[in-house]
PDB file of C-alpha atoms in Angstrom:
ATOM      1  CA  UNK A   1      -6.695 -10.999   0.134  1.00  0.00           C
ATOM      2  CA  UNK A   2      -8.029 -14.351  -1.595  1.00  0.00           C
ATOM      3  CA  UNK A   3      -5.081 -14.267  -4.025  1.00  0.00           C
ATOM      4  CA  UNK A   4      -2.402 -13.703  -1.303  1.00  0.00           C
ATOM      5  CA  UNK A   5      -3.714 -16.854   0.398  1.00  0.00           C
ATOM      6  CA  UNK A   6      -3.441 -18.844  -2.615  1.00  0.00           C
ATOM      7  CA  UNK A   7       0.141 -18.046  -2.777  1.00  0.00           C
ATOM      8  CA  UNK A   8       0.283 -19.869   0.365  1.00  0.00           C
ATOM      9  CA  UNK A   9      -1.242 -22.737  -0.284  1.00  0.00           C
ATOM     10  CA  UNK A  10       0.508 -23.353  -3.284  1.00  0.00           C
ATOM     11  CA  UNK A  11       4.179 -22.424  -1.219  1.00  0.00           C
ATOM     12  CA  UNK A  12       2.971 -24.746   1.741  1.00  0.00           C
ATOM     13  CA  UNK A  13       2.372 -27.684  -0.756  1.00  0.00           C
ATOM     14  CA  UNK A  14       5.551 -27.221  -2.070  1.00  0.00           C
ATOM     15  CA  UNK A  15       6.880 -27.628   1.307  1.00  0.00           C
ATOM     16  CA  UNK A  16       4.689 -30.670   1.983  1.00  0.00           C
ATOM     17  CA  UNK A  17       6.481 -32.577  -1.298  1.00  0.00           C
ATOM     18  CA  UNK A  18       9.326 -31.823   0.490  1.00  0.00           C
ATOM     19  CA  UNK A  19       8.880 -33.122   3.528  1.00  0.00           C
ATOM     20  CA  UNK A  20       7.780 -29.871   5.443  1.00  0.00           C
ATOM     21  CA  UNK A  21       4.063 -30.255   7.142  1.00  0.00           C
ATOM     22  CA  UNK A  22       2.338 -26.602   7.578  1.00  0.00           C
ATOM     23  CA  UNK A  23      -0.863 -25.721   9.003  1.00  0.00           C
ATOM     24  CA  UNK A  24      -2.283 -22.745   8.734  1.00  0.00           C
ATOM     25  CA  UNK A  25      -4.882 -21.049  10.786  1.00  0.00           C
ATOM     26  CA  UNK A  26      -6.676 -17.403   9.028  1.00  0.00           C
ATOM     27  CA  UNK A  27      -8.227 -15.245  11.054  1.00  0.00           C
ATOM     28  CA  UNK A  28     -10.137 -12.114   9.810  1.00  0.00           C
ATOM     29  CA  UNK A  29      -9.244  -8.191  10.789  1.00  0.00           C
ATOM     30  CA  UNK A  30     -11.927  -7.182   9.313  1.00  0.00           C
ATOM     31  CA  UNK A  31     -10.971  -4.246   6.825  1.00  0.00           C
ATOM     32  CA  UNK A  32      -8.038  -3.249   8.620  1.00  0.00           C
ATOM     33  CA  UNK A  33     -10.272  -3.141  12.202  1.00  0.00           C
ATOM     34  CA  UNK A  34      -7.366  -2.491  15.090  1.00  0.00           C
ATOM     35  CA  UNK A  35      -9.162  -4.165  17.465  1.00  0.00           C
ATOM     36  CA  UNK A  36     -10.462  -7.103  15.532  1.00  0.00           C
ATOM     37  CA  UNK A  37      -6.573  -7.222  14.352  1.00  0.00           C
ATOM     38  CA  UNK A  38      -5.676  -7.411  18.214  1.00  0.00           C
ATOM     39  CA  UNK A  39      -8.137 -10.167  19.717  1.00  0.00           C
ATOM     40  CA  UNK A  40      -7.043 -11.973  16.441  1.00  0.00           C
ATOM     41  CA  UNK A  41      -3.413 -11.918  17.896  1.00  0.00           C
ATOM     42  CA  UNK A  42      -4.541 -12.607  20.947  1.00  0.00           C
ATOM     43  CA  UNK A  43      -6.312 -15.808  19.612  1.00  0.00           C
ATOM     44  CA  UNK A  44      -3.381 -16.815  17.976  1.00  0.00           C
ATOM     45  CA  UNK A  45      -0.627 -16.307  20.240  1.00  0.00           C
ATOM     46  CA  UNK A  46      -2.459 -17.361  23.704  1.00  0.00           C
ATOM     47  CA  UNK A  47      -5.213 -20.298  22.777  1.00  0.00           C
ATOM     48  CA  UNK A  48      -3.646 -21.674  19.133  1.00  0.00           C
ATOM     49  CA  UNK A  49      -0.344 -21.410  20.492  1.00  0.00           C
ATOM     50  CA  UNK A  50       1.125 -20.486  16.617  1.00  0.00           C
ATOM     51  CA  UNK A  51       4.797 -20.203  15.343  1.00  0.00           C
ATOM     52  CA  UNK A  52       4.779 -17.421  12.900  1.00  0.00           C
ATOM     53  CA  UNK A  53       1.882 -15.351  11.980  1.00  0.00           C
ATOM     54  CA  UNK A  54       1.929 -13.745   8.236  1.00  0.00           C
ATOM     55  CA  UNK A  55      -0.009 -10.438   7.934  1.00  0.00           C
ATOM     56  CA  UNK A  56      -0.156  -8.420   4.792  1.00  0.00           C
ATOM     57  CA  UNK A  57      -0.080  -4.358   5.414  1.00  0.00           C
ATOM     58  CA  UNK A  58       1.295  -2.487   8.092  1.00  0.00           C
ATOM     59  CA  UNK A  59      -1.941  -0.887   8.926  1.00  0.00           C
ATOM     60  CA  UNK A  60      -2.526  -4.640  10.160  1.00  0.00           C
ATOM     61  CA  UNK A  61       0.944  -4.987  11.857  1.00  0.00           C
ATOM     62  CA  UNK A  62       1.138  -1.912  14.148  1.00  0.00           C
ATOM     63  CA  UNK A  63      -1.993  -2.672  16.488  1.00  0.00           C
ATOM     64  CA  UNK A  64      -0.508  -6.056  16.920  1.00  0.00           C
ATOM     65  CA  UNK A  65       3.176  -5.551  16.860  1.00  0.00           C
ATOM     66  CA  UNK A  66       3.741  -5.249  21.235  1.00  0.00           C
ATOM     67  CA  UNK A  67       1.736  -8.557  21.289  1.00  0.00           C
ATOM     68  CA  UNK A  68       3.740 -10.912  19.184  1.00  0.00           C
ATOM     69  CA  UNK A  69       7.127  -9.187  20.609  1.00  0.00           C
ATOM     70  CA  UNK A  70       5.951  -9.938  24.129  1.00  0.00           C
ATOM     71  CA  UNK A  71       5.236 -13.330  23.344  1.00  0.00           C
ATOM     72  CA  UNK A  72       8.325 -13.846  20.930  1.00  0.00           C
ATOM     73  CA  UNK A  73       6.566 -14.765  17.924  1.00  0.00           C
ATOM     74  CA  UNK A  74       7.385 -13.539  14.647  1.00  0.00           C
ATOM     75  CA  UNK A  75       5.199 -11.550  12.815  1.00  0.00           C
ATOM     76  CA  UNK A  76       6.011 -11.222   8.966  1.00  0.00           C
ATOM     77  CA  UNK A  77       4.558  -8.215   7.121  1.00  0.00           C
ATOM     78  CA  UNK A  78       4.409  -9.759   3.220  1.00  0.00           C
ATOM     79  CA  UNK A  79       3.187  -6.528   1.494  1.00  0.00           C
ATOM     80  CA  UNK A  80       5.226  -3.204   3.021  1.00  0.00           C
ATOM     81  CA  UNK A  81       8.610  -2.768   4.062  1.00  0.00           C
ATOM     82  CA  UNK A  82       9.541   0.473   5.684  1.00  0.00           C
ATOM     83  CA  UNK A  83      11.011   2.435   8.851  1.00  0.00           C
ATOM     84  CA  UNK A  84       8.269   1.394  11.236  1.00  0.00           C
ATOM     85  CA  UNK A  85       8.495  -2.077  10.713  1.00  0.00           C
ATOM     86  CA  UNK A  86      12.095  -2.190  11.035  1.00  0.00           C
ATOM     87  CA  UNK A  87      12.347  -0.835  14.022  1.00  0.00           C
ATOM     88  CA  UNK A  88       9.761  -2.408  16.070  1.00  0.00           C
ATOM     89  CA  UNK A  89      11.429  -5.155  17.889  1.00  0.00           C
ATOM     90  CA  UNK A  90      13.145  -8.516  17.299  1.00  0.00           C
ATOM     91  CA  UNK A  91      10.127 -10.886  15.919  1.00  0.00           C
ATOM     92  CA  UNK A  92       9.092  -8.389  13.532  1.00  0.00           C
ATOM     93  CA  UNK A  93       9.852  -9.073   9.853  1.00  0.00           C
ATOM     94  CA  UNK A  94       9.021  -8.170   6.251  1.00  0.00           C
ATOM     95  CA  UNK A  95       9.283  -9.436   3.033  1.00  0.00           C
ATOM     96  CA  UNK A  96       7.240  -6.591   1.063  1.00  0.00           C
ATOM     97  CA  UNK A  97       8.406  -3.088  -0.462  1.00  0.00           C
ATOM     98  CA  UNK A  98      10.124  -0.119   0.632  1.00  0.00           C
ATOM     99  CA  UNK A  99       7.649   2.507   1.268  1.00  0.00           C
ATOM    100  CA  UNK A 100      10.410   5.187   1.697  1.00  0.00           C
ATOM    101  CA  UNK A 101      12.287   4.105  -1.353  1.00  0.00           C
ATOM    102  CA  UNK A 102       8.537   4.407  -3.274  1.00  0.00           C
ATOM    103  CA  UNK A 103       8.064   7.564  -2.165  1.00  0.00           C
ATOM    104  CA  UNK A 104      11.549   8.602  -3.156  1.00  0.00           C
ATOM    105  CA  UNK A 105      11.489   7.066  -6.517  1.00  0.00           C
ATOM    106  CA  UNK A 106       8.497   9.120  -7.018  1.00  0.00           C
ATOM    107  CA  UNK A 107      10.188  12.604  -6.174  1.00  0.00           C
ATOM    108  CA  UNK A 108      13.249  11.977  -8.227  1.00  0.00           C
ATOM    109  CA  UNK A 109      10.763  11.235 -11.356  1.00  0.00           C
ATOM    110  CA  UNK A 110       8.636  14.314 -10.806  1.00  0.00           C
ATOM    111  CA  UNK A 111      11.463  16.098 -10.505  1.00  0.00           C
ATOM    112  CA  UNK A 112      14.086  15.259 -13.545  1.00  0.00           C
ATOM    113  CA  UNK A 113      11.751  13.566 -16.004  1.00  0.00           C
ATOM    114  CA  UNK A 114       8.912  15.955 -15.529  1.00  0.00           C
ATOM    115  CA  UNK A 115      10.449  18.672 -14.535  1.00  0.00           C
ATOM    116  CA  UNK A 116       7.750  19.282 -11.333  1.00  0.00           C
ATOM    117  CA  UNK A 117       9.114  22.140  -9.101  1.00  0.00           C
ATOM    118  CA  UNK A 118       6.130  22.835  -6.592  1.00  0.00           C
ATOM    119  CA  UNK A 119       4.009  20.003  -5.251  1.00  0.00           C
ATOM    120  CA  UNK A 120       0.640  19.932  -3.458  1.00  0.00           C
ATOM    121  CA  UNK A 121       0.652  16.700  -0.812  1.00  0.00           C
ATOM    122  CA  UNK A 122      -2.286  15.163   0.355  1.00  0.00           C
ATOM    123  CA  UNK A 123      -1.921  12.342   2.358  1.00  0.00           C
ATOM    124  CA  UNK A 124      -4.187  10.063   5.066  1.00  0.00           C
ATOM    125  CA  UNK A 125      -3.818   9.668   8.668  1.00  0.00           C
ATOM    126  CA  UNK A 126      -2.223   6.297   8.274  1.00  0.00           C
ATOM    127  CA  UNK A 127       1.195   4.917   8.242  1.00  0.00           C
ATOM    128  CA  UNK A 128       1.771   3.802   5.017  1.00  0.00           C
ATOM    129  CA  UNK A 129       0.136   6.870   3.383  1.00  0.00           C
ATOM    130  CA  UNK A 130       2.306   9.112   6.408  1.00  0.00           C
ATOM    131  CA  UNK A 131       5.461   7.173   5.601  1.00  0.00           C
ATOM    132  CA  UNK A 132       5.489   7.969   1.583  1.00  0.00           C
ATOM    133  CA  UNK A 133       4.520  10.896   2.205  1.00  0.00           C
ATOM    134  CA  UNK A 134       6.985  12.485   4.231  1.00  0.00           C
ATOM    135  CA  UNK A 135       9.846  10.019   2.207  1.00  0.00           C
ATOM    136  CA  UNK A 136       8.360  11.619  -0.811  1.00  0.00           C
ATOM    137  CA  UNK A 137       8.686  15.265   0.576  1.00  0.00           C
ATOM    138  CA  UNK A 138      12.281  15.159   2.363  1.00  0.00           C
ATOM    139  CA  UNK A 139      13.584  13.579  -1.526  1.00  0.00           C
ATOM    140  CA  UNK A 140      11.810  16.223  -3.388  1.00  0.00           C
ATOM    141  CA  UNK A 141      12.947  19.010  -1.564  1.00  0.00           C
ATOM    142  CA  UNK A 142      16.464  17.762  -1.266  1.00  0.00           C
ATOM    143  CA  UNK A 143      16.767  17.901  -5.011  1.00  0.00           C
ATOM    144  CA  UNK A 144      15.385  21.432  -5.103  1.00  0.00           C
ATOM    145  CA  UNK A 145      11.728  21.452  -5.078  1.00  0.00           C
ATOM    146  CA  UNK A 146       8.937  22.842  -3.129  1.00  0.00           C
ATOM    147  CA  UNK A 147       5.828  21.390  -0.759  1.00  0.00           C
ATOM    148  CA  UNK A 148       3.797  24.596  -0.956  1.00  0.00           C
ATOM    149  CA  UNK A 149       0.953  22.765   0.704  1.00  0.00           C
ATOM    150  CA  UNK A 150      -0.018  19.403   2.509  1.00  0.00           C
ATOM    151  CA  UNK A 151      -3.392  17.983   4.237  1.00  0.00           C
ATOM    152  CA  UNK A 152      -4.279  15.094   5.778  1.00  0.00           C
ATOM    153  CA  UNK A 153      -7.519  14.019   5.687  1.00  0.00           C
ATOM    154  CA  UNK A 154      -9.456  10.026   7.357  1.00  0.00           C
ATOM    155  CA  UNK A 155      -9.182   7.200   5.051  1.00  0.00           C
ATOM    156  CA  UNK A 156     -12.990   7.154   5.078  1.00  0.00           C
ATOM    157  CA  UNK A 157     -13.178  10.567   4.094  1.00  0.00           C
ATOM    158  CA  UNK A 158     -15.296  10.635   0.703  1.00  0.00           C
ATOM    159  CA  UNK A 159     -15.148  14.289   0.629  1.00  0.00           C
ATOM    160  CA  UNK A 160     -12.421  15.997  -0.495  1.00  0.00           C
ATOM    161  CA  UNK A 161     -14.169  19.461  -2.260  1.00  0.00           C
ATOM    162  CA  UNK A 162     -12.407  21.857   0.440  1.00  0.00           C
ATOM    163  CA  UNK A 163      -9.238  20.730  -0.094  1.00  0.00           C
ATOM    164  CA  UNK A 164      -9.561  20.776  -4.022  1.00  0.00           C
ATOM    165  CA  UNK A 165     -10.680  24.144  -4.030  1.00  0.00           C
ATOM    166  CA  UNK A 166      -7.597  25.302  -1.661  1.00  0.00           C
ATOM    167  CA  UNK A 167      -4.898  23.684  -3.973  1.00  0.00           C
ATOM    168  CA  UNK A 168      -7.278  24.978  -7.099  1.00  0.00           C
ATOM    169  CA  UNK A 169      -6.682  28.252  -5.733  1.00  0.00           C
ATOM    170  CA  UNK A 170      -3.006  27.442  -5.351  1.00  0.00           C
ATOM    171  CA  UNK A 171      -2.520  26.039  -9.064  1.00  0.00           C
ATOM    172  CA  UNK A 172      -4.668  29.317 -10.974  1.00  0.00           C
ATOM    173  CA  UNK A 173      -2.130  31.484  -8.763  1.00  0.00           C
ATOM    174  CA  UNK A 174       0.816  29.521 -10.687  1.00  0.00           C
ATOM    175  CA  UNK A 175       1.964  28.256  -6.871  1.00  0.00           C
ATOM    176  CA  UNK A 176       1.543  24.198  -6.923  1.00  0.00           C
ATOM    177  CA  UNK A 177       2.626  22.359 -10.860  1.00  0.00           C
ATOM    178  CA  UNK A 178       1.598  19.211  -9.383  1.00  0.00           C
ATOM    179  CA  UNK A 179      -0.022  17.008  -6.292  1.00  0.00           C
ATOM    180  CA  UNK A 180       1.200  13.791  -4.461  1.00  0.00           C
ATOM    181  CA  UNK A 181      -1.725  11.701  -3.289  1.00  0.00           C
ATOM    182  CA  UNK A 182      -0.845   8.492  -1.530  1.00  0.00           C
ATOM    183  CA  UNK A 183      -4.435   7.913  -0.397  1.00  0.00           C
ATOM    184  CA  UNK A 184      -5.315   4.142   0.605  1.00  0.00           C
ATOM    185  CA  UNK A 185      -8.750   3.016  -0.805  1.00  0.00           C
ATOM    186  CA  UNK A 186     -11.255   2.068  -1.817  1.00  0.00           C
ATOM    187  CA  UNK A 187     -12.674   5.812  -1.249  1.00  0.00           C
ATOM    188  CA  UNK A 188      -9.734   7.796  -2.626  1.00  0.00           C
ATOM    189  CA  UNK A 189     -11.411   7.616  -6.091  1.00  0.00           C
ATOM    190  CA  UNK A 190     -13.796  10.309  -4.949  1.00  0.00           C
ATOM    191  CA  UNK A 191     -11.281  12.844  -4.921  1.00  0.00           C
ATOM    192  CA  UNK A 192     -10.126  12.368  -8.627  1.00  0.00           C
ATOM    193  CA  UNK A 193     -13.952  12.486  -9.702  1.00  0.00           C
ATOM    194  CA  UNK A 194     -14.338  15.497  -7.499  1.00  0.00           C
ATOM    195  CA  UNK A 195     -11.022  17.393  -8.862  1.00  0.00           C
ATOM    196  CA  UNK A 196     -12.750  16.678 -12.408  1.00  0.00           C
ATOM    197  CA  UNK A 197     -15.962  18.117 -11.103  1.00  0.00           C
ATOM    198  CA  UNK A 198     -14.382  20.955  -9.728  1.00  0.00           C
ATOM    199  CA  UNK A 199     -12.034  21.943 -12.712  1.00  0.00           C
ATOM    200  CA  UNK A 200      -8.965  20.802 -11.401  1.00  0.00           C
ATOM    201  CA  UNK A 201      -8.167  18.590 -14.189  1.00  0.00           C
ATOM    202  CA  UNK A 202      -8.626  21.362 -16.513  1.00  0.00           C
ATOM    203  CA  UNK A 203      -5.005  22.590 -16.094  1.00  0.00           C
ATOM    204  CA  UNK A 204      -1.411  21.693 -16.332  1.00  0.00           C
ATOM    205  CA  UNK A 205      -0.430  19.558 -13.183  1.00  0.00           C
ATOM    206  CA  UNK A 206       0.514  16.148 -13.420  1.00  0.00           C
ATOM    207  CA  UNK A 207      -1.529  13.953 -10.462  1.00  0.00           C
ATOM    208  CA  UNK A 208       1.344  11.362  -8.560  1.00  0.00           C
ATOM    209  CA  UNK A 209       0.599   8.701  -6.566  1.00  0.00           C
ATOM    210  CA  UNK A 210       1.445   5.527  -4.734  1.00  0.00           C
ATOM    211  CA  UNK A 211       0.490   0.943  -4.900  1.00  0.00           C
ATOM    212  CA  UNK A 212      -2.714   2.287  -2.764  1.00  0.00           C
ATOM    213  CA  UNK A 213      -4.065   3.040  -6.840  1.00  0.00           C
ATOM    214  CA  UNK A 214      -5.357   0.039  -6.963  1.00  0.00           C
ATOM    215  CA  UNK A 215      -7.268  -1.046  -9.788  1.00  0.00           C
ATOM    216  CA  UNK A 216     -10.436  -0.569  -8.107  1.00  0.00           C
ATOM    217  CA  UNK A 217      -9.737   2.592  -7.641  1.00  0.00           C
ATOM    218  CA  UNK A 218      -9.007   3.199 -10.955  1.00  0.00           C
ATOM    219  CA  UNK A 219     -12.254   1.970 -12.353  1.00  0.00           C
ATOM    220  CA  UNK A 220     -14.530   3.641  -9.846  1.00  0.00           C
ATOM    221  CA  UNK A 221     -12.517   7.080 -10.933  1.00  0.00           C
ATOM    222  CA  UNK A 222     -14.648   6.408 -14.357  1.00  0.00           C
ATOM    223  CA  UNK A 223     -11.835   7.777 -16.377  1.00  0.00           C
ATOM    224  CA  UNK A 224     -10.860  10.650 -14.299  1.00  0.00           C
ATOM    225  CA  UNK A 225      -8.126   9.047 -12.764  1.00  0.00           C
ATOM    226  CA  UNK A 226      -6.279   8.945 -16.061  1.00  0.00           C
ATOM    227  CA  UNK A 227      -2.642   9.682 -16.676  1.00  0.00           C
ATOM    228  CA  UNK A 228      -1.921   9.405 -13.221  1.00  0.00           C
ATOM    229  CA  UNK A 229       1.564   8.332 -12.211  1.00  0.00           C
ATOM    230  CA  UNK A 230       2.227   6.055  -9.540  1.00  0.00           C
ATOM    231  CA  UNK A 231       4.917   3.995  -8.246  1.00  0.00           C
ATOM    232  CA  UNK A 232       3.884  -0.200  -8.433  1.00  0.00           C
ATOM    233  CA  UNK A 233       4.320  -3.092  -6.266  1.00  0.00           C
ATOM    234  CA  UNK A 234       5.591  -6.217  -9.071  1.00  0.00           C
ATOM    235  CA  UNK A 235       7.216  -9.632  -8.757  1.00  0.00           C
ATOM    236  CA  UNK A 236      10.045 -11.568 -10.169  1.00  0.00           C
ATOM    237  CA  UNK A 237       9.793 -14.392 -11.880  1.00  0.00           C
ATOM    238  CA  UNK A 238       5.795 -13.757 -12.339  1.00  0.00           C
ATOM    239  CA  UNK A 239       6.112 -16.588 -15.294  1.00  0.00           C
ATOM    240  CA  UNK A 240       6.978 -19.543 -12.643  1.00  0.00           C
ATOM    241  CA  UNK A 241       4.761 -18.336 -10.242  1.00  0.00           C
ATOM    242  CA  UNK A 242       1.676 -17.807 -12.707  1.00  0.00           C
ATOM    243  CA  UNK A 243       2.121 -21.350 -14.437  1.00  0.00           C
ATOM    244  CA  UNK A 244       1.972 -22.648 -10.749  1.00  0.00           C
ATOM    245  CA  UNK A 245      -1.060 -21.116 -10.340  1.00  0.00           C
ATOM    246  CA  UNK A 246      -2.991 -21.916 -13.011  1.00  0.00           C
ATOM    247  CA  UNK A 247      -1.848 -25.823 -12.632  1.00  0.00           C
ATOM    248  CA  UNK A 248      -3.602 -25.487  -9.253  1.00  0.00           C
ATOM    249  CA  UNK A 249      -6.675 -23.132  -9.713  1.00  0.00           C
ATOM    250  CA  UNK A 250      -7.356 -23.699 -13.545  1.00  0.00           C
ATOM    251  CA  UNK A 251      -6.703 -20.201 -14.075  1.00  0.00           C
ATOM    252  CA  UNK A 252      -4.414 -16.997 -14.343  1.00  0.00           C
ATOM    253  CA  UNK A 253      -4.408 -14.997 -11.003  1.00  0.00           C
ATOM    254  CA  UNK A 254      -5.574 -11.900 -10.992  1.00  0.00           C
ATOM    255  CA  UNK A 255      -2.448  -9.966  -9.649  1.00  0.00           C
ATOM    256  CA  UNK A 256       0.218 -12.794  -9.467  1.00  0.00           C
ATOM    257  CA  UNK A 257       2.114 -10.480  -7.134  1.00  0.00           C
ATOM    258  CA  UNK A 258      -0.445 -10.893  -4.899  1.00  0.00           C
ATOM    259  CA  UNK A 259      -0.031 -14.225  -5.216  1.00  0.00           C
ATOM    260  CA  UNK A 260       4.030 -13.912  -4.739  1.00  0.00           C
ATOM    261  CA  UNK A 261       3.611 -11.972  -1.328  1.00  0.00           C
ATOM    262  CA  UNK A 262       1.861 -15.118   0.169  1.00  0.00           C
ATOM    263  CA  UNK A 263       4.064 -17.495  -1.706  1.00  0.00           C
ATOM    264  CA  UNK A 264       7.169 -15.717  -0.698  1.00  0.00           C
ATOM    265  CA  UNK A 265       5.661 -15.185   2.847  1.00  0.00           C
ATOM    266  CA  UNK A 266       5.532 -19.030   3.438  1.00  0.00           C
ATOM    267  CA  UNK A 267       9.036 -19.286   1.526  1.00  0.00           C
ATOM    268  CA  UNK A 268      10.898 -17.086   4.521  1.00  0.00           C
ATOM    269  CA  UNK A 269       9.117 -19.406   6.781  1.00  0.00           C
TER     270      UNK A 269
END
């Protein structure tokens, strides 16, 4: 999350020209770790005594979420927006994406543009991946179409062969045209090498996904992750924001909107 804490910096000396002093204190949940997440909050909230915490995802928010409502400090989420976070209490805020209106962007496109009418869904047991999921599923079936089968697997599942094989089964019986897989990484890739292993690739279904395709992803899929569709996370005014950047680091960020949810976190501050 190096490029979502330069964001901040630069926002934070922006607010220091102006008069505004910041300081800001980064503690590490270590890959998402619910209870490293908590005694972070803890640490903040009880010995540093902070304002306004900024975490990223809302796999980070939800372990901490009671604590900064008991203690009435506000917790902004920079990267996802969605039901969850919205209704968890005053002092909880975003600034991110809808995950709902990701997922339902997603359903509408497989449904008029490529004309997908039965859909294979498998998801992880975690709340962005549950969230787009089900938003995904209620859209796609209230314009007509079909989930004819869903599984949920770990995010550190790595492997994914049984569940191929069922929805293979499904596909050479002419039963699932396509399959939504709004996996989190980094070990999602494994199930686009193993659906190439196993054959899946071989016929005509269109793979959908979510922003969890992250680049890395991509590149550990060696090539059998392409023509995937997936809905993207993107930022306005990327122009500004990248010639900022490169005035202060020497060079072009590697996702400037990245950069904007740390920049745009500070900003709501």
């Amino acid at each position: 999350m190096a490029q979502i804490s330069r964001g901040m910096d630069i926002a934070i000396k922006e607010a220091k020209d102006d008069g505004i002093n910041l300081r800001v204190i980064y503690e590490d949940d270590k890959s998402l770790s619910s209870v490293d997440a908590v005694n972070a909050a803890n640490k903040l909230t009880t010995i540093d005594n902070v304002d306004v915490v900024i975490t990223a995802l809302v796999e980070e928010a939800r372990p901490v979420i009671p604590i900064f409502n008991s203690d009435k400090t506000p917790l902004i989420t920079v990267w996802d927006s969605n039901s969850l976070i919205k209704g968890s209490g005053d002092y909880i805020f975003s600034t991110g994406f809808s995950t709902e209106g990701a997922g339902e962007e997603m359903a509408e496109f497989a449904f008029q543009d490529l004309g997908k009418r039965k859909v294979a869904i498998v998801s992880h047991v975690d709340p962005w991946s549950q969230v787009i999921s089900q938003s995904f599923k209620h859209k796609f079936e209230s314009l007509g179409g079909s989930v004819v089968f869903e599984e949920e697997t770990l995010p550190n599942e790595i492997d994914f062969k049984t569940i191929i094989t069922k929805i293979l089964m499904k596909v050479k019986n002419g039963e699932v045209d396509s399959v939504y897989l709004p996996l989190v990484p980094p070990n999602s890739f494994e199930f686009f090498l193993q659906s190439k292993e196993l054959g899946l690739n071989d016929f005509d279904i269109d793979f959908l996904s979510g922003d969890g395709l992250i680049q890395d992803v991509i590149t550990a899929s060696q090539g059998s992750a392409e023509g995937v569709y997936f809905t993207n996370i993107f930022t306005e005014e990327a122009d500004q924001l990248t010639q900022k950047y490169v005035r202060e680091y020497g060079a072009e960020p590697i996702d400037v909107t990245l950069v904007s949810f740390g920049y745009d976190g500070v900003k709501a501050i």
